[in-house]
Coordinates of C-alpha atoms (C1' of nucleotides) in Angstrom, one line a residue:
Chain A
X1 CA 57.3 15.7 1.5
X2 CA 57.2 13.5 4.4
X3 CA 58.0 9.8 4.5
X4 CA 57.0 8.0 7.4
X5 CA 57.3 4.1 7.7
X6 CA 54.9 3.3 10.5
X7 CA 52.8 0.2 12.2
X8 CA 49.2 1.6 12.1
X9 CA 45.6 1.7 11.6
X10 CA 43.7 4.2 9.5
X11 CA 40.0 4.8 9.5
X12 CA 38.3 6.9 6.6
X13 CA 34.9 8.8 7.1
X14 CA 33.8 10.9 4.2
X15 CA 32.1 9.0 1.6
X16 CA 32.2 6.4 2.7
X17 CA 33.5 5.0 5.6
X18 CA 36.2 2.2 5.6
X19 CA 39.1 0.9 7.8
X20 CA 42.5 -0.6 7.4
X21 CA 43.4 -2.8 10.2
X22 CA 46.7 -2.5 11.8
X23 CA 49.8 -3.0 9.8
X24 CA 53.0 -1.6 8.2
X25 CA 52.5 1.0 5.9
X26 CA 54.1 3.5 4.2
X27 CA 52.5 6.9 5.5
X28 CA 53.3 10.0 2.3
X29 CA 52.6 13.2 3.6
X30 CA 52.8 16.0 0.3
X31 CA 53.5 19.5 1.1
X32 CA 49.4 20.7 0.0
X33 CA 48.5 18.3 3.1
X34 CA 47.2 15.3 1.0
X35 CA 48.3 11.9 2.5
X36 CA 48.7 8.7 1.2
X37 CA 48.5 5.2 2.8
X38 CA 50.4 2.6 0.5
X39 CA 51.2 -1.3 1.5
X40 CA 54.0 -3.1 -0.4
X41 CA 51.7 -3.8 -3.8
X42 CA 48.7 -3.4 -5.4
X43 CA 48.5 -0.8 -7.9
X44 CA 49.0 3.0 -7.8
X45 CA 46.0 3.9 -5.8
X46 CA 46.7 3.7 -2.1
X47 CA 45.0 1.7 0.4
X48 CA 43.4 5.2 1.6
X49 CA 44.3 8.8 1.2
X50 CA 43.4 12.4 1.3
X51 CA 42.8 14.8 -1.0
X52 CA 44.3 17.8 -1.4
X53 CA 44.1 20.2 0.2
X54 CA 44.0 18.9 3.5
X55 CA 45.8 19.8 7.0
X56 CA 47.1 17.4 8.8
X57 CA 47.2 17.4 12.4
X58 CA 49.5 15.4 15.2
X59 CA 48.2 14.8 18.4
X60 CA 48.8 12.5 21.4
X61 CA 46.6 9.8 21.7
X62 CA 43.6 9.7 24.3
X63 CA 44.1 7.3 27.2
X64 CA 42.0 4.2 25.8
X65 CA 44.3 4.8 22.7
X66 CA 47.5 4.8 24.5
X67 CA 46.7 1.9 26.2
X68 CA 45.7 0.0 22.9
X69 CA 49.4 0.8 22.1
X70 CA 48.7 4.1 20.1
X71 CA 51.6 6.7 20.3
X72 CA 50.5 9.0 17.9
X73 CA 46.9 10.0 16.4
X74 CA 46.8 11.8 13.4
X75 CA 43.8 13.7 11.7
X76 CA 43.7 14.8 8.5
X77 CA 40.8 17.0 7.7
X78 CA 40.0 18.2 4.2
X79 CA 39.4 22.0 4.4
X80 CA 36.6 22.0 2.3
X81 CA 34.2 18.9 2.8
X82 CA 34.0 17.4 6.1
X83 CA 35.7 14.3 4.7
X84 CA 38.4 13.2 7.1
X85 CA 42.0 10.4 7.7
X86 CA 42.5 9.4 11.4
X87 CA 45.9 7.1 11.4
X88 CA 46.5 5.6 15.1
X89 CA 50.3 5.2 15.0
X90 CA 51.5 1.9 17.0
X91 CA 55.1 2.2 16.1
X92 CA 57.2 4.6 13.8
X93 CA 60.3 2.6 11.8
X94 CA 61.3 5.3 9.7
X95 CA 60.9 9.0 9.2
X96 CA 62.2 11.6 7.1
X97 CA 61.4 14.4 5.3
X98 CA 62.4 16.3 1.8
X99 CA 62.5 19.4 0.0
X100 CA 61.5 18.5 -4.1
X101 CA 59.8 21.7 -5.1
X102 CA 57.8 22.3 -8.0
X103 CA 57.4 19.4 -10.5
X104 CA 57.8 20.8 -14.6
X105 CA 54.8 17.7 -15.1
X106 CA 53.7 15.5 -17.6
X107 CA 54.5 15.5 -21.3
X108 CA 52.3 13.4 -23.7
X109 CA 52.5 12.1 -26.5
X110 CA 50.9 9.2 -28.2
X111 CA 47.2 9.8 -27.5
X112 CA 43.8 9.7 -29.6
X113 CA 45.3 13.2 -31.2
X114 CA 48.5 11.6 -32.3
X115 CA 47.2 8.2 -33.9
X116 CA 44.9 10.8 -36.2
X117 CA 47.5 13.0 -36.6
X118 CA 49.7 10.4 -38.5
X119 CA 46.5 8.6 -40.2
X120 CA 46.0 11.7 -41.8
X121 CA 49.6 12.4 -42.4
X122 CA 50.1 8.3 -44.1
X123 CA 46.0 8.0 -45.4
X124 CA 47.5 5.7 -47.6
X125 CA 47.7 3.3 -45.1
X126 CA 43.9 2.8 -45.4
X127 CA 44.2 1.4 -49.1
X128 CA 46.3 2.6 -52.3
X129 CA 45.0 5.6 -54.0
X130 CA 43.2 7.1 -50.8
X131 CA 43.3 11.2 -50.5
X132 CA 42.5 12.8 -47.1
X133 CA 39.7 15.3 -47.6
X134 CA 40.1 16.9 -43.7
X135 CA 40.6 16.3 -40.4
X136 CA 37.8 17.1 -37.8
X137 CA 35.7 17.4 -40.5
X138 CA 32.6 19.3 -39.6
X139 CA 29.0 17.9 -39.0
X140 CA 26.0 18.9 -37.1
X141 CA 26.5 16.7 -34.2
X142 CA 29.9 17.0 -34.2
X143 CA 33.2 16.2 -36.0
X144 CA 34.4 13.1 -37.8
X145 CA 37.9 12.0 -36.9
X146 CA 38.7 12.1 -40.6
X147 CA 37.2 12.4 -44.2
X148 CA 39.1 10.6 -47.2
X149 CA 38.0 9.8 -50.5
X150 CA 39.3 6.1 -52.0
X151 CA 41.2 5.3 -55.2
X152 CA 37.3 5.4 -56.8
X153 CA 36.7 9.2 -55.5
X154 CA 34.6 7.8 -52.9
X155 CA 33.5 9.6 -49.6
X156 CA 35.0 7.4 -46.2
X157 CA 34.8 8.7 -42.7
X158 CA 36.9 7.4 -40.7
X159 CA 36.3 7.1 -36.5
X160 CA 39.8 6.9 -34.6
X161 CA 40.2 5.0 -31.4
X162 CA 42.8 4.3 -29.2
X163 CA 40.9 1.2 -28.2
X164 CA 37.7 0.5 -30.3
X165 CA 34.8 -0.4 -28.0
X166 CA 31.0 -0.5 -29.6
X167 CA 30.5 2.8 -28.3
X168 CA 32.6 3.6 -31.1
X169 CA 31.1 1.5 -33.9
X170 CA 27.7 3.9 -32.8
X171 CA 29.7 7.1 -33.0
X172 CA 30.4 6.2 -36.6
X173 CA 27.4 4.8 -37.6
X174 CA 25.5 8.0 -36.6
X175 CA 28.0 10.0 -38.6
X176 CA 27.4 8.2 -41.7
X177 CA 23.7 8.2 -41.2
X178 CA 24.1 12.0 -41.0
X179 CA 26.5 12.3 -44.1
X180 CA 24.9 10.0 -46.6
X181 CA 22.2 12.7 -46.2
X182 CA 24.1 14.9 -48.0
X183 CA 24.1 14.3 -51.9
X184 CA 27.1 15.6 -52.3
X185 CA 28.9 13.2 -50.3
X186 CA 26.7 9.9 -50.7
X187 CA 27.4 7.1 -50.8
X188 CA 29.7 7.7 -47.7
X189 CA 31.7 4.6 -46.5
X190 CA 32.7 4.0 -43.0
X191 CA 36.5 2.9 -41.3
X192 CA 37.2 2.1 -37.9
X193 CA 41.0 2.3 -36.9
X194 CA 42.5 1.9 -33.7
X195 CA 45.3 0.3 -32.0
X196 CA 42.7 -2.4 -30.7
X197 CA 39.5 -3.1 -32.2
X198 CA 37.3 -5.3 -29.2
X199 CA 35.5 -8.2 -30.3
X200 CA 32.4 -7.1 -30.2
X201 CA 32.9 -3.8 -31.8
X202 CA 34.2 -5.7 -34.4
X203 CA 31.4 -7.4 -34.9
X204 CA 28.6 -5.1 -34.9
X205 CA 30.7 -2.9 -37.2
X206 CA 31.4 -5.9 -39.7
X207 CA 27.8 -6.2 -39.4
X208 CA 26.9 -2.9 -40.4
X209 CA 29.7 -2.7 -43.1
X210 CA 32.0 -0.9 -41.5
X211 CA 35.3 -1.7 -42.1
X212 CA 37.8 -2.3 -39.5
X213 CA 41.4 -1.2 -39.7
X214 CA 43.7 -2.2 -36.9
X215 CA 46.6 0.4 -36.6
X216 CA 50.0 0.1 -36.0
X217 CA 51.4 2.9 -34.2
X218 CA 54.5 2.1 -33.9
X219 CA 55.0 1.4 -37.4
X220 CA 53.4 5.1 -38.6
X221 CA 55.6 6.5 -36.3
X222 CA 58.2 4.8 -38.0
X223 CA 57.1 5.8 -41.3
X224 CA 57.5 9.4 -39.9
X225 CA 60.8 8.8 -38.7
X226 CA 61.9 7.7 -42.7
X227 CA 60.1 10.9 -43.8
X228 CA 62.2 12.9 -40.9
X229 CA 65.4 11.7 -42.7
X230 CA 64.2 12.0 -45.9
X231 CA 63.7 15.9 -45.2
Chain B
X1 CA 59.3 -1.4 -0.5
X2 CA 62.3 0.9 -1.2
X3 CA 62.1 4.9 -1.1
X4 CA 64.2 7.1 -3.2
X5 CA 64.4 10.8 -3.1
X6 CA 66.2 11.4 -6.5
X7 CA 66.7 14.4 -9.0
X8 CA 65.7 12.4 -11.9
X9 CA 63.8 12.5 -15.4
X10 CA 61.8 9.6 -16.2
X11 CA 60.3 8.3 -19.7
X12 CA 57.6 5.6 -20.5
X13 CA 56.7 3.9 -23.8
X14 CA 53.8 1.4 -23.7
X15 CA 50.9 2.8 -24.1
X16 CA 51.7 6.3 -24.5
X17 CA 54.5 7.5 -24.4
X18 CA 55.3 10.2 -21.8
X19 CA 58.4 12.1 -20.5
X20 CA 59.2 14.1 -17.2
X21 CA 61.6 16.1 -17.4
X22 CA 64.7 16.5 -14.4
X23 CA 63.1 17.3 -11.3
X24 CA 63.7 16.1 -7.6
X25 CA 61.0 13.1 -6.8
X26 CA 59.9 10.4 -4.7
X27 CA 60.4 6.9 -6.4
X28 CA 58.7 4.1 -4.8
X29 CA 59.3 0.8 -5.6
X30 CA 57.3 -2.0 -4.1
X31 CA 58.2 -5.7 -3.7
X32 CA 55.9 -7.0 -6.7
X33 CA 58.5 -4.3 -9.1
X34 CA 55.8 -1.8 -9.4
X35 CA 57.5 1.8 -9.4
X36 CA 55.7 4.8 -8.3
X37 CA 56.7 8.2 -9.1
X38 CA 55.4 10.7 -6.8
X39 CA 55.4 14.4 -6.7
X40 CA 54.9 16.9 -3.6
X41 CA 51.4 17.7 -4.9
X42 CA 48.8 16.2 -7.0
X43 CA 46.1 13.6 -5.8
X44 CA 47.0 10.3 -5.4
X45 CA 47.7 9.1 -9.0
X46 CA 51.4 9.5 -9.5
X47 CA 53.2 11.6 -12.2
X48 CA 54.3 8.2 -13.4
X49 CA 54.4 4.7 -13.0
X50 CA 54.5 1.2 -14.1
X51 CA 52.1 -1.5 -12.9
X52 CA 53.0 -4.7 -11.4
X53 CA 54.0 -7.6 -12.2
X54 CA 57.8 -5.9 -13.6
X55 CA 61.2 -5.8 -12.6
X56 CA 63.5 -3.1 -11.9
X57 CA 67.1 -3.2 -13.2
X58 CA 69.7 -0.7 -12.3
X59 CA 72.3 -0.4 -14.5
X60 CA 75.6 1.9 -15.1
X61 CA 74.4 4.4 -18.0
X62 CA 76.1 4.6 -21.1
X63 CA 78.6 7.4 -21.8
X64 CA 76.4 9.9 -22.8
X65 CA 73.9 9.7 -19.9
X66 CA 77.2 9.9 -18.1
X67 CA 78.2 12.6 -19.6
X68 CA 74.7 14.3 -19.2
X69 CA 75.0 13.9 -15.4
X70 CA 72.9 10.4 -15.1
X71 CA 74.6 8.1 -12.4
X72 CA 71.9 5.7 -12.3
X73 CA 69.7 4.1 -15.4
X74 CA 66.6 2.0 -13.9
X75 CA 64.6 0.1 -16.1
X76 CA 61.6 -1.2 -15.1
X77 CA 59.8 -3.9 -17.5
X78 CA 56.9 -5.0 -17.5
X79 CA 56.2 -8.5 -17.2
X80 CA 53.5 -9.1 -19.8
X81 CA 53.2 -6.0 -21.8
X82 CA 56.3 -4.4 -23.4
X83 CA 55.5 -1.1 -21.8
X84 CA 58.7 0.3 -20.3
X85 CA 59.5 3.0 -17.4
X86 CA 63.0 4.2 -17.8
X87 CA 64.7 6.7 -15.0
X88 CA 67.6 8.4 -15.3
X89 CA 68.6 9.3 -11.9
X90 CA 70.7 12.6 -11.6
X91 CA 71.3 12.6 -7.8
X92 CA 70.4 10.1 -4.7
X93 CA 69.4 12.4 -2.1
X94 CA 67.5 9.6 0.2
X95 CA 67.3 6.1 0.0
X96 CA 66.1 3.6 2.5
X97 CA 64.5 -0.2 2.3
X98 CA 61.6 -1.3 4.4
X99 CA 59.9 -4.4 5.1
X100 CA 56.1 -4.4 5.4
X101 CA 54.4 -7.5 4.7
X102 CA 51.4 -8.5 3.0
X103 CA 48.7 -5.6 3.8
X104 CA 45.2 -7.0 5.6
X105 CA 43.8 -4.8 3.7
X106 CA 40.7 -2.2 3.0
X107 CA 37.3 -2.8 4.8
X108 CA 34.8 -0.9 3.3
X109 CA 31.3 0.4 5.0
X110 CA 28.4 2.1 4.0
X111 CA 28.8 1.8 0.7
X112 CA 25.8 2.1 -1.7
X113 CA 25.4 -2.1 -2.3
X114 CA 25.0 -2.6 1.8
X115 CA 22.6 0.4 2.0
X116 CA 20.7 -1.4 -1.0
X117 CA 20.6 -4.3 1.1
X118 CA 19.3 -3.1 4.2
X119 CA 17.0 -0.9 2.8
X120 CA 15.6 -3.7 0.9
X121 CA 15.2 -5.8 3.9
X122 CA 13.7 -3.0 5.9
X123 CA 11.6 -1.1 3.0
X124 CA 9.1 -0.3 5.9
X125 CA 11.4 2.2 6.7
X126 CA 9.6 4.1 3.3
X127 CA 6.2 4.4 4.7
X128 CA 3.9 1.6 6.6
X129 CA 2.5 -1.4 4.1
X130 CA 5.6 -0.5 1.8
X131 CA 6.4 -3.8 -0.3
X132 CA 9.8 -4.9 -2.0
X133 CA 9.4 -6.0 -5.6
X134 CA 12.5 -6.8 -6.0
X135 CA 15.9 -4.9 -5.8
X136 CA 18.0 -4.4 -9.0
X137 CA 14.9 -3.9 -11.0
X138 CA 16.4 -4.6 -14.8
X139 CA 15.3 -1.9 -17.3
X140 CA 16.3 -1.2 -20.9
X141 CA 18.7 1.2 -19.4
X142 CA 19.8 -0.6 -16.7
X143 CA 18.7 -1.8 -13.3
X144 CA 16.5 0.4 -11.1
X145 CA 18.1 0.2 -7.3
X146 CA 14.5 -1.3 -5.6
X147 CA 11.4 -1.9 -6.7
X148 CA 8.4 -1.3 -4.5
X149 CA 5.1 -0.9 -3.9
X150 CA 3.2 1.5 -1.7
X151 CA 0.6 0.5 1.1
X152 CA -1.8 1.3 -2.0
X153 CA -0.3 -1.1 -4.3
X154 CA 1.3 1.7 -6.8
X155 CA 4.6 0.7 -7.8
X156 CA 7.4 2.8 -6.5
X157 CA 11.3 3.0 -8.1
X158 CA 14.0 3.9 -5.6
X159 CA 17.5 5.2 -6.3
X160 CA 20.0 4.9 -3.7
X161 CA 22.8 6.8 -3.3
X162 CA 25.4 7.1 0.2
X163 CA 25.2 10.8 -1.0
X164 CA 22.6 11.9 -3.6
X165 CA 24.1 14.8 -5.8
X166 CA 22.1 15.8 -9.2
X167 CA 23.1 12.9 -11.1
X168 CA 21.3 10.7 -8.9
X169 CA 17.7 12.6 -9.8
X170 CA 18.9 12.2 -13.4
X171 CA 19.0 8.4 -13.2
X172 CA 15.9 8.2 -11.4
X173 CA 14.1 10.4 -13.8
X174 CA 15.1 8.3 -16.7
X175 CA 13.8 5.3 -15.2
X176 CA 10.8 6.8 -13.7
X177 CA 10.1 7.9 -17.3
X178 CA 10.7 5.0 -18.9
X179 CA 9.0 2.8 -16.2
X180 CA 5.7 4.9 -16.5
X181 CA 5.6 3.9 -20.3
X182 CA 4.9 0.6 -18.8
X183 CA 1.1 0.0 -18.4
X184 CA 1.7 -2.4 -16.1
X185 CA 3.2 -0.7 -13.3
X186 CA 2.6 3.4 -13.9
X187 CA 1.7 5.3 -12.8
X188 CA 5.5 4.8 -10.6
X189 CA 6.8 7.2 -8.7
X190 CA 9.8 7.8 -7.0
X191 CA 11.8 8.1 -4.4
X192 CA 15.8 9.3 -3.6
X193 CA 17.0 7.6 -0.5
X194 CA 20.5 8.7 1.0
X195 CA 22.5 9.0 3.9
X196 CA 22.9 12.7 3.0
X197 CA 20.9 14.7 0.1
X198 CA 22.7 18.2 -1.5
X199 CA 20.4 20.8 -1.3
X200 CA 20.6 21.0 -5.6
X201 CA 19.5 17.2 -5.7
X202 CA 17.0 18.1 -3.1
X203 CA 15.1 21.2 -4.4
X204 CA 15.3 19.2 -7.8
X205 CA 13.6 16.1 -6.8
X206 CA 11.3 17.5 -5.1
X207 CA 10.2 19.7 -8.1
X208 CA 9.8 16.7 -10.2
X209 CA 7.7 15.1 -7.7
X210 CA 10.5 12.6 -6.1
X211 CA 10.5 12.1 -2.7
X212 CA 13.6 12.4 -0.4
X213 CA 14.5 10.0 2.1
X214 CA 17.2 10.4 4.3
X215 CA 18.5 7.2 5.3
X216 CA 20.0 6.6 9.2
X217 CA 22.6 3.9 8.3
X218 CA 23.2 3.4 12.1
X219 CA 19.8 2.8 12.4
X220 CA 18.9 0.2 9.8
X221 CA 22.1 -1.7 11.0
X222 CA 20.5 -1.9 14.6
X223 CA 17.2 -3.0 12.9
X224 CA 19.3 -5.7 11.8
X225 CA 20.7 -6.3 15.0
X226 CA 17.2 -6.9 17.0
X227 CA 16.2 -8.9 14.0
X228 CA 19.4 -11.2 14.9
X229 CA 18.4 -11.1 18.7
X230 CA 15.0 -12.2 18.1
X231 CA 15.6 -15.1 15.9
Chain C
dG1 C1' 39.2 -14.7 -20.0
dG2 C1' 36.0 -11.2 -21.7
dG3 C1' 31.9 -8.0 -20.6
dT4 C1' 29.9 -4.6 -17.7
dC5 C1' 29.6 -1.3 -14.1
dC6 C1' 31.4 1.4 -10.1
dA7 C1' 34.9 4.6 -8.2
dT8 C1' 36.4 8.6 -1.8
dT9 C1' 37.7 7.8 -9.2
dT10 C1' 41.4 11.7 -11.3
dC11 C1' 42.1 14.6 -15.2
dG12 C1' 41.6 17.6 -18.9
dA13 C1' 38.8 20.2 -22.4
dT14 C1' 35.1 23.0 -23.2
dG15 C1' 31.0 26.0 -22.9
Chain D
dC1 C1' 32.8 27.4 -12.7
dA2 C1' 29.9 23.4 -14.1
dT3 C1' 29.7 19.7 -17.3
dC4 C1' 31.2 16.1 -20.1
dG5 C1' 34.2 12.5 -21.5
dA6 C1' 38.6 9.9 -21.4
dA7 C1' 42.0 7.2 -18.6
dG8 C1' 48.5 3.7 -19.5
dT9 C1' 42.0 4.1 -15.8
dG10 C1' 41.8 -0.1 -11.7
dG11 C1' 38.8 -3.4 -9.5
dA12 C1' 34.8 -6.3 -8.7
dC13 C1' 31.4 -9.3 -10.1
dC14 C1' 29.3 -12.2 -13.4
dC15 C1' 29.1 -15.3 -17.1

DNA sequence: GGGTCCATTTCGATG
DNA sequence: CATCGAAGTGGACCC
């Protein structure tokens, strides 16, 4: 990896075409060729970049260049679209360059899978009584986050959300159209839980008589922790 | 902005939560707290991160991270949120402190709303006697780029794309369908205008009956140019 | 501030 | 390998 603190300008032609005007910027060069161009804020995405993989190439400027106070042109192709970086270096401030290998990656946790992993594991969160039937339970257009029955041996499907948007509140409402077709499970009721449930979502589901259960994932985590040292 | 080349593991909680486990890294921390972890390969998107507004503290780590080799605990808070990026930093192999300023920033060309626009003030460019409708033509299922009609009167949907790919004769199809069921303007056809059109979206349009324009964006600039001249 | 749509989206799962 | 959907999506535009 090379870091490279420089005064510059960067034109992008791929795409689309864009410019940045010239500036300090923090110039990343990765080991697969990929570069990034990243000012001092915004969020993670860079003012421009490349995608890997890319080669980058350092050349001296042409004449017109060099007298617009260019000292280095670089030129980073991709090496399979015709997408490509120029960077017109005025000035370099800093420059250095690191060996970091192989990163082990990313380890999740928390997501979509998790909050209906410990639904199911704590049902009873959705109402004394309640009995989880299955996860991923089976339909012909796909599965439903969860099946439970209540305290009253009724069928519920339940739709798990990290964030429930009305996309969502449709999901549902075509699984239970498709359930309470089958007379062994009608009269199926629905649940919405998620960590957020979005006004409108909320809304339409109230209005369709879906109930909405806002989860606390924190807190079932917690409940796993007290089953942890229970066990 | 300030660069750090660290061994390191890192761990969020806010959303997720997500670990890395001890590995040599780029951390880049920007003057609005925003931290960046970076490896030597990916895209753009780093491993991990935390958005601004936050603040980074750097503390002595307790006696166990001691004893586990950490010399370094950052914290890095957000300001709003209670989502948290902690890094335990093993070994400071580079560190350096720049200043850059506030960035001018990204101008963008060519994108698909300016090729809308020009198109739409130069729909000749489709055939002689073309006529614009009007340009984001709403629809049930959303707004159809430009609405035309040919020198015949017969009303015409365009989709505009900077580069048309298969998805872009998908969306035209859907509206073209449901535009025809419209007694009032079918029979419509259609037409794919781009700067460049993939051989699959072409050889697909054109089997559905959609005609392929490709658009010179040079060239309906200068249009725009004379037009400036003349008046 | 919320809603909606686009992105040089990136990323992962799945058929 | 293409396709489809989610993302700690972010960002822009509109209301």
């Amino acid at each position: 990896m090379r870091l490279v603190i420089a005064r510059c300008s960067v034109d992008y032609a791929g795409r689309l075409t864009a410019h940045l005007p010239l500036a300090t910027r923090l110039l990343l060069v990765k080991a697969d060729g990929s570069v990034l161009v990243h000012s001092d804020g915004g969020s993670y995405k860079p003012l421009n970049w490349m995608s890997p993989p890319a080669k980058l190439t350092v050349d001296v400027p042409g004449e017109d260049a060099r007298e617009a106070g260019v000292v280095e042109t670089w030129t980073v192709q991709h090496l399979k679209t015709d997408d490509r970086l120029v960077v017109s270096v005025h000035e370099v401030l800093h420059e250095s360059e690191h060996e970091l290998g192989v990163d082990p990656g990313l380890v999740k946790d928390g997501v979509e899978a998790h909050l209906q992993k410990l639904l199911a594991e704590h049902i009873g969160t959705l109402g004394d009584g309640y009995a989880l039937v299955r996860r991923e339970y089976m339909t012909a257009i796909g599965p439903v986050d969860i099946l439970a029955r209540d305290a009253d041996g009724r069928a519920v499907a339940v739709e798990i959300k990290r964030r429930a948007e009305i996309d969502g509140v449709e999901q549902l409402t075509r699984y239970l159209d498709l359930l309470n077709r089958d007379p062994l499970l009608a009269p199926v009721t629905g649940v919405l839980a998620a960590q957020e449930i979005r006004p409108q979502a909320r809304t339409l589901a109230t209005d369709r008589g879906i109930r909405c259960v806002v989860l606390d994932y924190d807190a079932l985590r917690g409940i796993d922790d007290v089953d942890s040292r229970l066990f």
